[in-house]
Amino acid sequence: MALVVQKFGGTSVGSVERIRNVAKRAIATQKEGNDVVVIVSAMSGETNRLLKLAHEVIAIPEAREMDVIAATGEQVTSALLSLAIHAEGGQARSLLGHQVKILTDGAFSKARIKTIEGSKIFSTVKKGQIAVVAGFQGVDEHGDITTLGRGGSDTTAVAVAAAIGADACEIYTDVDGVYTTDPNVCPSARKISKISYEEMLELASLGAKVLQIRSVEIAMKYGVPVHVRSSFNDSPGTWVTGEDKSLEDVVVAGVAYDKSEARVNVIGLHDKPGVVADLFSSLAEKNVSVDMIIQNATTGASDRADVTFTLATTDLVRAKPFIEEVGKRLGAQEIRYDQDVVKVSIVGLGMRSHAGIAARMFRILAAENINIQAISTSEIKVSCLVHEKYTELAVRALHDGFGLSEDKSAK
Ligand code: ASP
Ligand code: MG
């Protein structure tokens, strides 16, 4: 007898028909002899619709009220699924965030979970009922409803699984699992059968949308095995788990790309201590996060230095005046902006133990005549900034160049 958490995303509960299928699946899992806790998202499109309604009423809605509105999407699905389980002859009970008690901090629209009480869930499943928990929502210490950020039902699922000591956390979605890269860009992309938390975290940060980043962090912290799979078939999906020997042998697990950043070149800054600190402190003060940063190596031959960095394109308009202002103060001779860039990245645990992976990446891009504008690395990731028009070419070349198109399932 196992304790299983199953999370169903928006498309998986996108219609009454689909909700019925979810009900059947949950009942089948229970009949196999498991205690079942289901976490649901809002029906697809619903959260967007709700948030838009609020914006139609007032330009800048109060965050507290936004969360009261947004949380209703999951409230509806949890009750609908519970009813669908009844209709299929099963037993179920819906539980909202404050009923479970999923206690969060008070940061509306991006709240973090502090604690989860297991007692309501345990007493529900002990009665033979399927516990249907509304994802995405919690309650803060004042009793106010909070939400966990877009995609937050993943985080509810993993955090609930950790809190109740579930044997597995299944994330049902509209894709078959985690892919070696975006199949829309690279036709030879393959489903990964097993990936480490660390790699998944990098891929999620790089824009792979299959799991909310926070959920992967929690899974890693508490060692919750996560199975990402399709709600439309029974094929096994991707297991996200701790490292093991077989995963370390994989040099590159996936290729990701991100078009959401813009590049800024600040040319001819005074080359003296504190200049870079000044530049980036003033951006940080305005809450602008910077991603890649490079400063040209100064030779001492001139008293000028160039700094290149990337930031979210959505922050660019807001940040431009500060960049201009601080740039001028620090002696910048010219500042250039470029939005037509893409960051392509390779991610893999094996990079820790294999030398020359970055060099191989640069050679693959060079062979396609793709110029690299900036580079950043971490222990298990190398990212290159290139012109946006090369997105598909770069992703395909790297994917095939690192042998990801080949079927390694035999391994
Ligand atoms: N319904 C929320 C969203 O659309 C949370 C979720 O589905 O995970 O972001
Ligand atoms: Mg999602």
Short mmCIF file of C-alpha atoms and ligand atoms in Angstrom, two decimals:
data_model
loop_
_atom_site.label_atom_id
_atom_site.label_comp_id
_atom_site.label_asym_id
_atom_site.label_seq_id
_atom_site.Cartn_x
_atom_site.Cartn_y
_atom_site.Cartn_z
CA MET A 1 0.00 0.00 0.00
CA ALA A 2 1.45 3.30 -1.06
CA LEU A 3 0.57 6.92 -0.54
CA VAL A 4 0.42 8.61 -3.92
CA VAL A 5 0.11 12.28 -4.85
CA GLN A 6 -1.22 12.95 -8.36
CA LYS A 7 -1.28 16.47 -9.75
CA PHE A 8 -3.32 17.37 -12.81
CA GLY A 9 -2.52 20.54 -14.75
CA GLY A 10 -4.92 22.94 -16.45
CA THR A 11 -5.28 21.10 -19.76
CA SER A 12 -5.77 17.78 -17.96
CA VAL A 13 -8.84 19.25 -16.24
CA GLY A 14 -9.74 21.56 -19.13
CA SER A 15 -13.25 20.18 -19.71
CA VAL A 16 -15.91 18.14 -17.91
CA GLU A 17 -14.94 15.20 -20.10
CA ARG A 18 -11.32 15.45 -19.02
CA ILE A 19 -12.25 15.88 -15.38
CA ARG A 20 -14.14 12.58 -15.68
CA ASN A 21 -11.00 10.92 -17.04
CA VAL A 22 -9.00 12.26 -14.13
CA ALA A 23 -11.64 10.88 -11.75
CA LYS A 24 -11.31 7.45 -13.37
CA ARG A 25 -7.55 7.52 -13.11
CA ALA A 26 -7.58 8.52 -9.45
CA ILE A 27 -10.13 5.81 -8.64
CA ALA A 28 -8.08 3.21 -10.54
CA THR A 29 -4.98 4.20 -8.56
CA GLN A 30 -6.94 3.84 -5.34
CA LYS A 31 -8.30 0.44 -6.40
CA GLU A 32 -4.74 -0.76 -6.91
CA GLY A 33 -4.50 -0.42 -3.15
CA ASN A 34 -3.12 3.08 -2.71
CA ASP A 35 -4.13 6.07 -0.65
CA VAL A 36 -4.61 8.87 -3.17
CA VAL A 37 -4.21 12.62 -2.83
CA VAL A 38 -5.00 14.61 -5.95
CA ILE A 39 -3.86 18.19 -6.51
CA VAL A 40 -5.65 20.17 -9.19
CA SER A 41 -4.94 23.28 -11.23
CA ALA A 42 -7.61 25.60 -12.52
CA MET A 43 -9.19 24.61 -15.85
CA SER A 44 -6.93 25.77 -18.67
CA GLY A 45 -7.25 29.48 -19.44
CA GLU A 46 -9.20 30.09 -16.25
CA THR A 47 -6.48 31.81 -14.22
CA ASN A 48 -5.75 34.18 -17.12
CA ARG A 49 -9.45 34.93 -17.47
CA LEU A 50 -9.79 35.71 -13.77
CA LEU A 51 -6.74 37.95 -13.65
CA LYS A 52 -7.94 39.81 -16.73
CA LEU A 53 -11.33 40.45 -15.14
CA ALA A 54 -9.65 42.13 -12.21
CA HIS A 55 -7.63 44.32 -14.56
CA GLU A 56 -10.81 45.34 -16.35
CA VAL A 57 -12.16 46.67 -13.06
CA ILE A 58 -9.08 48.61 -12.06
CA ALA A 59 -5.70 49.26 -13.65
CA ILE A 60 -3.63 48.32 -10.63
CA PRO A 61 -5.62 45.84 -8.56
CA GLU A 62 -4.69 45.26 -4.94
CA ALA A 63 -2.60 42.12 -4.57
CA ARG A 64 -4.69 40.70 -1.74
CA GLU A 65 -7.87 40.81 -3.81
CA MET A 66 -6.09 39.39 -6.85
CA ASP A 67 -5.25 36.28 -4.87
CA VAL A 68 -8.82 35.93 -3.62
CA ILE A 69 -9.92 35.98 -7.25
CA ALA A 70 -7.16 33.78 -8.69
CA ALA A 71 -7.61 31.10 -6.05
CA THR A 72 -11.20 30.48 -7.14
CA GLY A 73 -10.03 28.68 -10.30
CA GLU A 74 -8.60 25.82 -8.27
CA GLN A 75 -11.51 25.90 -5.83
CA VAL A 76 -13.91 25.15 -8.66
CA THR A 77 -11.83 22.28 -10.09
CA SER A 78 -11.33 20.63 -6.71
CA ALA A 79 -15.08 20.45 -6.13
CA LEU A 80 -15.83 19.44 -9.73
CA LEU A 81 -13.31 16.60 -9.57
CA SER A 82 -14.66 15.51 -6.23
CA LEU A 83 -18.15 15.36 -7.75
CA ALA A 84 -16.83 13.52 -10.81
CA ILE A 85 -15.32 10.90 -8.50
CA HIS A 86 -18.72 10.53 -6.81
CA ALA A 87 -20.33 10.18 -10.22
CA GLU A 88 -17.92 7.36 -11.04
CA GLY A 89 -18.89 5.57 -7.84
CA GLY A 90 -15.87 6.63 -5.77
CA GLN A 91 -15.50 8.67 -2.62
CA ALA A 92 -13.78 12.01 -2.48
CA ARG A 93 -13.59 15.26 -0.60
CA SER A 94 -12.32 18.61 -1.79
CA LEU A 95 -9.87 20.50 0.42
CA LEU A 96 -8.87 24.13 -0.06
CA GLY A 97 -5.53 25.57 0.98
CA HIS A 98 -6.79 26.97 4.27
CA GLN A 99 -8.64 23.75 5.09
CA VAL A 100 -5.61 21.51 4.63
CA LYS A 101 -3.76 24.10 6.08
CA ILE A 102 -1.12 25.16 3.69
CA LEU A 103 0.43 28.03 5.60
CA THR A 104 2.39 30.55 3.52
CA ASP A 105 4.07 33.89 3.99
CA GLY A 106 2.06 36.97 3.08
CA ALA A 107 3.64 37.71 -0.31
CA PHE A 108 0.47 37.80 -2.41
CA SER A 109 0.78 36.30 -5.92
CA LYS A 110 4.17 34.76 -5.10
CA ALA A 111 3.75 33.35 -1.61
CA ARG A 112 6.13 30.73 -0.25
CA ILE A 113 4.89 27.74 1.68
CA LYS A 114 5.99 27.67 5.33
CA THR A 115 4.26 24.55 6.65
CA ILE A 116 1.65 22.03 5.59
CA GLU A 117 -0.52 20.16 8.07
CA GLY A 118 -1.05 16.53 7.16
CA SER A 119 -3.91 15.72 9.55
CA LYS A 120 -6.90 16.65 7.30
CA ILE A 121 -5.39 14.80 4.37
CA PHE A 122 -4.61 11.73 6.46
CA SER A 123 -8.06 11.59 8.03
CA THR A 124 -9.63 11.94 4.59
CA VAL A 125 -7.69 9.12 2.93
CA LYS A 126 -8.10 6.92 6.01
CA LYS A 127 -11.86 7.07 5.46
CA GLY A 128 -11.30 5.65 2.00
CA GLN A 129 -11.88 9.03 0.35
CA ILE A 130 -9.67 10.54 -2.30
CA ALA A 131 -8.41 13.89 -1.00
CA VAL A 132 -8.76 16.48 -3.76
CA VAL A 133 -6.60 19.45 -2.82
CA ALA A 134 -6.85 22.80 -4.62
CA GLY A 135 -3.40 23.63 -5.95
CA PHE A 136 -1.76 27.06 -6.15
CA GLN A 137 -3.38 28.43 -3.00
CA GLY A 138 -2.55 28.80 0.66
CA VAL A 139 -3.35 30.98 3.61
CA ASP A 140 -1.11 33.35 5.53
CA GLU A 141 -0.92 33.82 9.28
CA HIS A 142 -3.66 36.47 9.16
CA GLY A 143 -6.04 34.09 7.42
CA ASP A 144 -5.71 35.85 4.08
CA ILE A 145 -5.79 33.73 0.93
CA THR A 146 -2.48 33.64 -0.96
CA THR A 147 -1.32 32.13 -4.25
CA LEU A 148 2.04 30.60 -5.07
CA GLY A 149 2.88 32.19 -8.44
CA ARG A 150 2.02 31.00 -11.94
CA GLY A 151 2.40 27.27 -12.27
CA GLY A 152 2.18 27.03 -8.48
CA SER A 153 0.09 23.87 -8.38
CA ASP A 154 3.28 21.92 -9.12
CA THR A 155 4.69 23.36 -5.94
CA THR A 156 1.57 22.48 -3.96
CA ALA A 157 1.88 18.90 -5.21
CA VAL A 158 5.54 18.43 -4.35
CA ALA A 159 5.25 20.22 -1.02
CA VAL A 160 2.20 18.15 -0.03
CA ALA A 161 4.03 14.98 -1.10
CA ALA A 162 6.99 15.98 1.08
CA ALA A 163 4.79 16.93 4.04
CA ILE A 164 2.80 13.69 4.12
CA GLY A 165 5.75 11.48 3.18
CA ALA A 166 4.17 10.28 -0.07
CA ASP A 167 5.87 7.45 -1.93
CA ALA A 168 5.61 9.24 -5.25
CA CYS A 169 4.49 12.51 -6.73
CA GLU A 170 3.03 12.19 -10.20
CA ILE A 171 2.67 15.37 -12.25
CA TYR A 172 0.14 14.77 -15.03
CA THR A 173 0.36 17.24 -17.88
CA ASP A 174 -0.28 17.62 -21.61
CA VAL A 175 3.18 16.48 -22.71
CA ASP A 176 4.77 13.05 -22.36
CA GLY A 177 7.52 14.23 -20.02
CA VAL A 178 10.67 16.30 -20.08
CA TYR A 179 12.34 16.47 -23.48
CA THR A 180 15.98 16.80 -24.45
CA THR A 181 14.96 20.09 -26.06
CA ASP A 182 11.86 21.81 -27.39
CA PRO A 183 10.34 19.38 -29.96
CA ASN A 184 8.78 22.35 -31.77
CA VAL A 185 12.24 23.61 -32.61
CA CYS A 186 14.10 20.34 -32.96
CA PRO A 187 12.24 17.37 -34.46
CA SER A 188 14.77 14.87 -33.12
CA ALA A 189 14.06 15.85 -29.48
CA ARG A 190 13.44 12.82 -27.28
CA LYS A 191 11.69 12.20 -24.00
CA ILE A 192 14.17 11.83 -21.14
CA SER A 193 13.39 8.83 -18.96
CA LYS A 194 15.31 10.05 -15.90
CA ILE A 195 16.88 13.38 -14.98
CA SER A 196 18.45 14.74 -11.78
CA TYR A 197 16.94 17.51 -9.69
CA GLU A 198 19.95 19.72 -10.45
CA GLU A 199 19.57 19.36 -14.20
CA MET A 200 15.82 19.88 -14.02
CA LEU A 201 16.36 23.00 -11.95
CA GLU A 202 18.71 24.44 -14.57
CA LEU A 203 16.33 23.52 -17.40
CA ALA A 204 13.36 25.03 -15.57
CA SER A 205 15.31 28.24 -14.89
CA LEU A 206 16.18 28.33 -18.58
CA GLY A 207 12.53 28.35 -19.51
CA ALA A 208 11.48 24.69 -19.73
CA LYS A 209 7.91 25.20 -18.53
CA VAL A 210 6.98 21.67 -17.58
CA LEU A 211 7.60 22.21 -13.84
CA GLN A 212 7.53 25.36 -11.73
CA ILE A 213 11.09 26.05 -10.49
CA ARG A 214 10.04 26.22 -6.86
CA SER A 215 8.56 22.73 -7.07
CA VAL A 216 11.89 21.31 -8.25
CA GLU A 217 13.71 23.09 -5.41
CA ILE A 218 11.35 21.53 -2.88
CA ALA A 219 11.60 18.09 -4.51
CA MET A 220 15.39 18.32 -4.32
CA LYS A 221 15.41 19.54 -0.73
CA TYR A 222 13.14 16.76 0.52
CA GLY A 223 14.14 14.06 -1.96
CA VAL A 224 10.63 13.65 -3.39
CA PRO A 225 10.74 11.47 -6.53
CA VAL A 226 8.68 13.26 -9.18
CA HIS A 227 7.18 11.54 -12.21
CA VAL A 228 6.19 13.96 -15.00
CA ARG A 229 3.82 12.20 -17.39
CA SER A 230 0.91 12.64 -19.76
CA SER A 231 -2.67 12.53 -18.57
CA PHE A 232 -3.74 11.41 -22.04
CA ASN A 233 -1.95 8.04 -22.13
CA ASP A 234 -0.40 5.47 -19.83
CA SER A 235 3.19 5.68 -21.06
CA PRO A 236 5.83 6.30 -18.43
CA GLY A 237 7.10 9.87 -18.51
CA THR A 238 10.22 11.41 -16.96
CA TRP A 239 11.44 10.66 -13.44
CA VAL A 240 13.07 13.60 -11.71
CA THR A 241 15.21 12.15 -8.94
CA GLY A 242 18.47 12.36 -7.03
CA GLU A 243 21.77 11.83 -8.78
CA ASP A 244 23.04 8.37 -9.45
CA LYS A 245 25.89 6.89 -11.42
CA SER A 246 23.90 6.45 -14.64
CA LEU A 247 22.95 10.12 -14.65
CA GLU A 248 26.51 11.27 -14.09
CA ASP A 249 27.55 9.50 -17.28
CA VAL A 250 25.28 11.75 -19.30
CA VAL A 251 27.46 14.68 -20.32
CA VAL A 252 24.64 16.78 -21.72
CA ALA A 253 21.06 15.97 -20.72
CA GLY A 254 19.30 18.79 -22.50
CA VAL A 255 19.52 21.90 -24.64
CA ALA A 256 17.45 24.94 -23.74
CA TYR A 257 16.90 28.34 -25.29
CA ASP A 258 15.51 31.57 -23.95
CA LYS A 259 14.49 34.53 -26.08
CA SER A 260 13.27 36.63 -23.21
CA GLU A 261 16.50 38.52 -22.55
CA ALA A 262 18.03 41.63 -24.07
CA ARG A 263 21.69 42.57 -24.23
CA VAL A 264 23.19 45.83 -23.03
CA ASN A 265 26.73 46.95 -23.94
CA VAL A 266 28.16 49.70 -21.83
CA ILE A 267 31.27 50.91 -23.63
CA GLY A 268 34.19 52.89 -22.27
CA LEU A 269 33.47 52.99 -18.57
CA HIS A 270 36.18 54.37 -16.33
CA ASP A 271 38.41 51.44 -15.43
CA LYS A 272 38.76 51.75 -11.69
CA PRO A 273 37.56 49.97 -8.55
CA GLY A 274 33.86 50.34 -7.76
CA VAL A 275 32.56 51.13 -11.23
CA VAL A 276 30.99 47.75 -11.89
CA ALA A 277 29.72 47.65 -8.30
CA ASP A 278 28.05 51.02 -8.87
CA LEU A 279 26.46 50.01 -12.16
CA PHE A 280 24.92 46.80 -10.88
CA SER A 281 23.99 48.13 -7.45
CA SER A 282 21.89 50.81 -9.05
CA LEU A 283 20.11 48.18 -11.15
CA ALA A 284 19.58 45.98 -8.10
CA GLU A 285 18.13 48.93 -6.19
CA LYS A 286 15.51 49.25 -8.90
CA ASN A 287 14.79 45.54 -8.66
CA VAL A 288 16.16 44.75 -12.10
CA SER A 289 17.78 41.32 -12.19
CA VAL A 290 20.71 40.81 -14.44
CA ASP A 291 21.66 37.43 -15.88
CA MET A 292 24.88 37.13 -17.90
CA ILE A 293 27.68 39.61 -17.19
CA ILE A 294 30.99 40.04 -18.97
CA GLN A 295 33.63 42.67 -18.61
CA ASN A 296 36.41 42.82 -21.13
CA ALA A 297 39.81 42.02 -19.68
CA THR A 298 41.59 45.27 -19.14
CA THR A 299 45.16 45.39 -20.29
CA GLY A 300 46.23 48.55 -18.56
CA ALA A 301 46.83 50.06 -21.99
CA SER A 302 43.71 52.17 -21.66
CA ASP A 303 41.79 53.52 -18.69
CA ARG A 304 38.49 52.34 -20.14
CA ALA A 305 36.52 49.09 -19.77
CA ASP A 306 33.44 47.66 -21.51
CA VAL A 307 30.72 45.77 -19.71
CA THR A 308 28.08 43.61 -21.37
CA PHE A 309 25.11 42.18 -19.54
CA THR A 310 21.67 40.73 -20.19
CA LEU A 311 18.37 41.42 -18.48
CA ALA A 312 14.74 40.49 -19.07
CA THR A 313 13.41 42.29 -22.14
CA THR A 314 10.32 43.11 -20.11
CA ASP A 315 12.53 45.08 -17.70
CA LEU A 316 14.37 46.95 -20.43
CA VAL A 317 12.03 49.93 -20.88
CA ARG A 318 11.94 50.49 -17.14
CA ALA A 319 15.70 50.02 -16.69
CA LYS A 320 16.89 52.13 -19.63
CA PRO A 321 16.76 55.51 -17.86
CA PHE A 322 18.76 54.17 -14.88
CA ILE A 323 21.30 52.54 -17.14
CA GLU A 324 21.72 55.80 -19.09
CA GLU A 325 22.00 57.82 -15.92
CA VAL A 326 24.49 55.63 -14.09
CA GLY A 327 26.41 54.96 -17.32
CA LYS A 328 26.92 58.66 -17.87
CA ARG A 329 28.04 59.14 -14.29
CA LEU A 330 30.62 56.36 -14.69
CA GLY A 331 32.04 57.78 -17.90
CA ALA A 332 30.38 55.47 -20.45
CA GLN A 333 31.12 56.64 -23.99
CA GLU A 334 28.31 54.69 -25.56
CA ILE A 335 25.50 52.34 -24.53
CA ARG A 336 23.98 49.87 -26.98
CA TYR A 337 20.86 47.77 -26.61
CA ASP A 338 19.95 44.65 -28.56
CA GLN A 339 16.75 42.66 -28.17
CA ASP A 340 17.37 40.28 -31.05
CA VAL A 341 19.30 37.79 -28.97
CA VAL A 342 18.72 34.28 -27.70
CA LYS A 343 20.49 32.42 -24.93
CA VAL A 344 21.17 28.80 -25.85
CA SER A 345 22.32 26.50 -23.08
CA ILE A 346 23.49 22.97 -22.57
CA VAL A 347 22.86 21.30 -19.22
CA GLY A 348 24.32 18.09 -17.85
CA LEU A 349 25.70 16.57 -14.65
CA GLY A 350 28.52 14.92 -16.58
CA MET A 351 30.11 18.33 -17.19
CA ARG A 352 31.53 18.12 -13.69
CA SER A 353 33.71 15.21 -14.62
CA HIS A 354 34.28 15.69 -18.34
CA ALA A 355 36.62 18.39 -19.58
CA GLY A 356 36.21 20.30 -22.82
CA ILE A 357 32.42 20.42 -22.98
CA ALA A 358 32.32 24.21 -23.35
CA ALA A 359 34.96 24.06 -26.08
CA ARG A 360 32.90 21.46 -27.90
CA MET A 361 29.84 23.72 -27.67
CA PHE A 362 31.77 26.68 -29.11
CA ARG A 363 33.10 24.51 -31.95
CA ILE A 364 29.61 23.29 -32.83
CA LEU A 365 28.34 26.88 -33.01
CA ALA A 366 31.41 27.99 -34.97
CA ALA A 367 30.88 25.22 -37.51
CA GLU A 368 27.46 26.77 -38.22
CA ASN A 369 29.04 30.20 -38.47
CA ILE A 370 27.20 31.43 -35.42
CA ASN A 371 28.89 34.27 -33.58
CA ILE A 372 28.87 34.11 -29.76
CA GLN A 373 28.12 37.44 -28.06
CA ALA A 374 28.40 36.42 -24.43
CA ILE A 375 29.07 33.29 -22.40
CA SER A 376 28.19 32.20 -18.91
CA THR A 377 28.80 28.93 -17.13
CA SER A 378 27.86 27.10 -13.98
CA GLU A 379 29.02 23.73 -12.75
CA ILE A 380 26.51 21.86 -14.91
CA LYS A 381 25.58 24.46 -17.56
CA VAL A 382 27.11 26.48 -20.37
CA SER A 383 25.11 29.29 -21.97
CA CYS A 384 25.92 31.28 -25.09
CA LEU A 385 24.19 34.42 -26.24
CA VAL A 386 23.75 34.53 -30.03
CA HIS A 387 21.65 36.41 -32.58
CA GLU A 388 18.00 35.42 -32.33
CA LYS A 389 17.83 34.42 -35.99
CA TYR A 390 20.06 31.43 -35.18
CA THR A 391 17.73 29.96 -32.54
CA GLU A 392 16.67 26.87 -34.47
CA LEU A 393 20.03 26.30 -36.10
CA ALA A 394 21.90 26.56 -32.79
CA VAL A 395 19.51 24.35 -30.86
CA ARG A 396 19.50 21.65 -33.53
CA ALA A 397 23.25 21.73 -34.01
CA LEU A 398 23.89 21.42 -30.27
CA HIS A 399 21.23 18.77 -29.77
CA ASP A 400 22.61 16.59 -32.53
CA GLY A 401 26.24 17.52 -31.88
CA PHE A 402 26.03 16.24 -28.32
CA GLY A 403 24.36 13.04 -29.48
CA LEU A 404 20.98 13.74 -27.94
CA SER A 405 19.06 12.53 -30.97
CA GLU A 406 20.36 9.02 -30.46
CA ASP A 407 18.27 6.67 -28.40
CA LYS A 408 20.21 5.93 -25.23
CA SER A 409 17.36 4.16 -23.49
CA ALA A 410 19.44 0.99 -23.54
CA LYS A 411 21.82 2.59 -21.05
N1 ASP B 1 -3.72 27.97 -12.17
C1 ASP B 1 -2.43 28.50 -11.86
C2 ASP B 1 -1.77 29.03 -13.13
O1 ASP B 1 -2.37 29.01 -14.18
C3 ASP B 1 -1.55 27.53 -11.15
C4 ASP B 1 -1.26 26.26 -11.91
O2 ASP B 1 -1.99 25.89 -12.80
O3 ASP B 1 -0.26 25.62 -11.60
O4 ASP B 1 -0.67 29.51 -13.08
MG MG B 2 2.07 23.97 -15.20
#
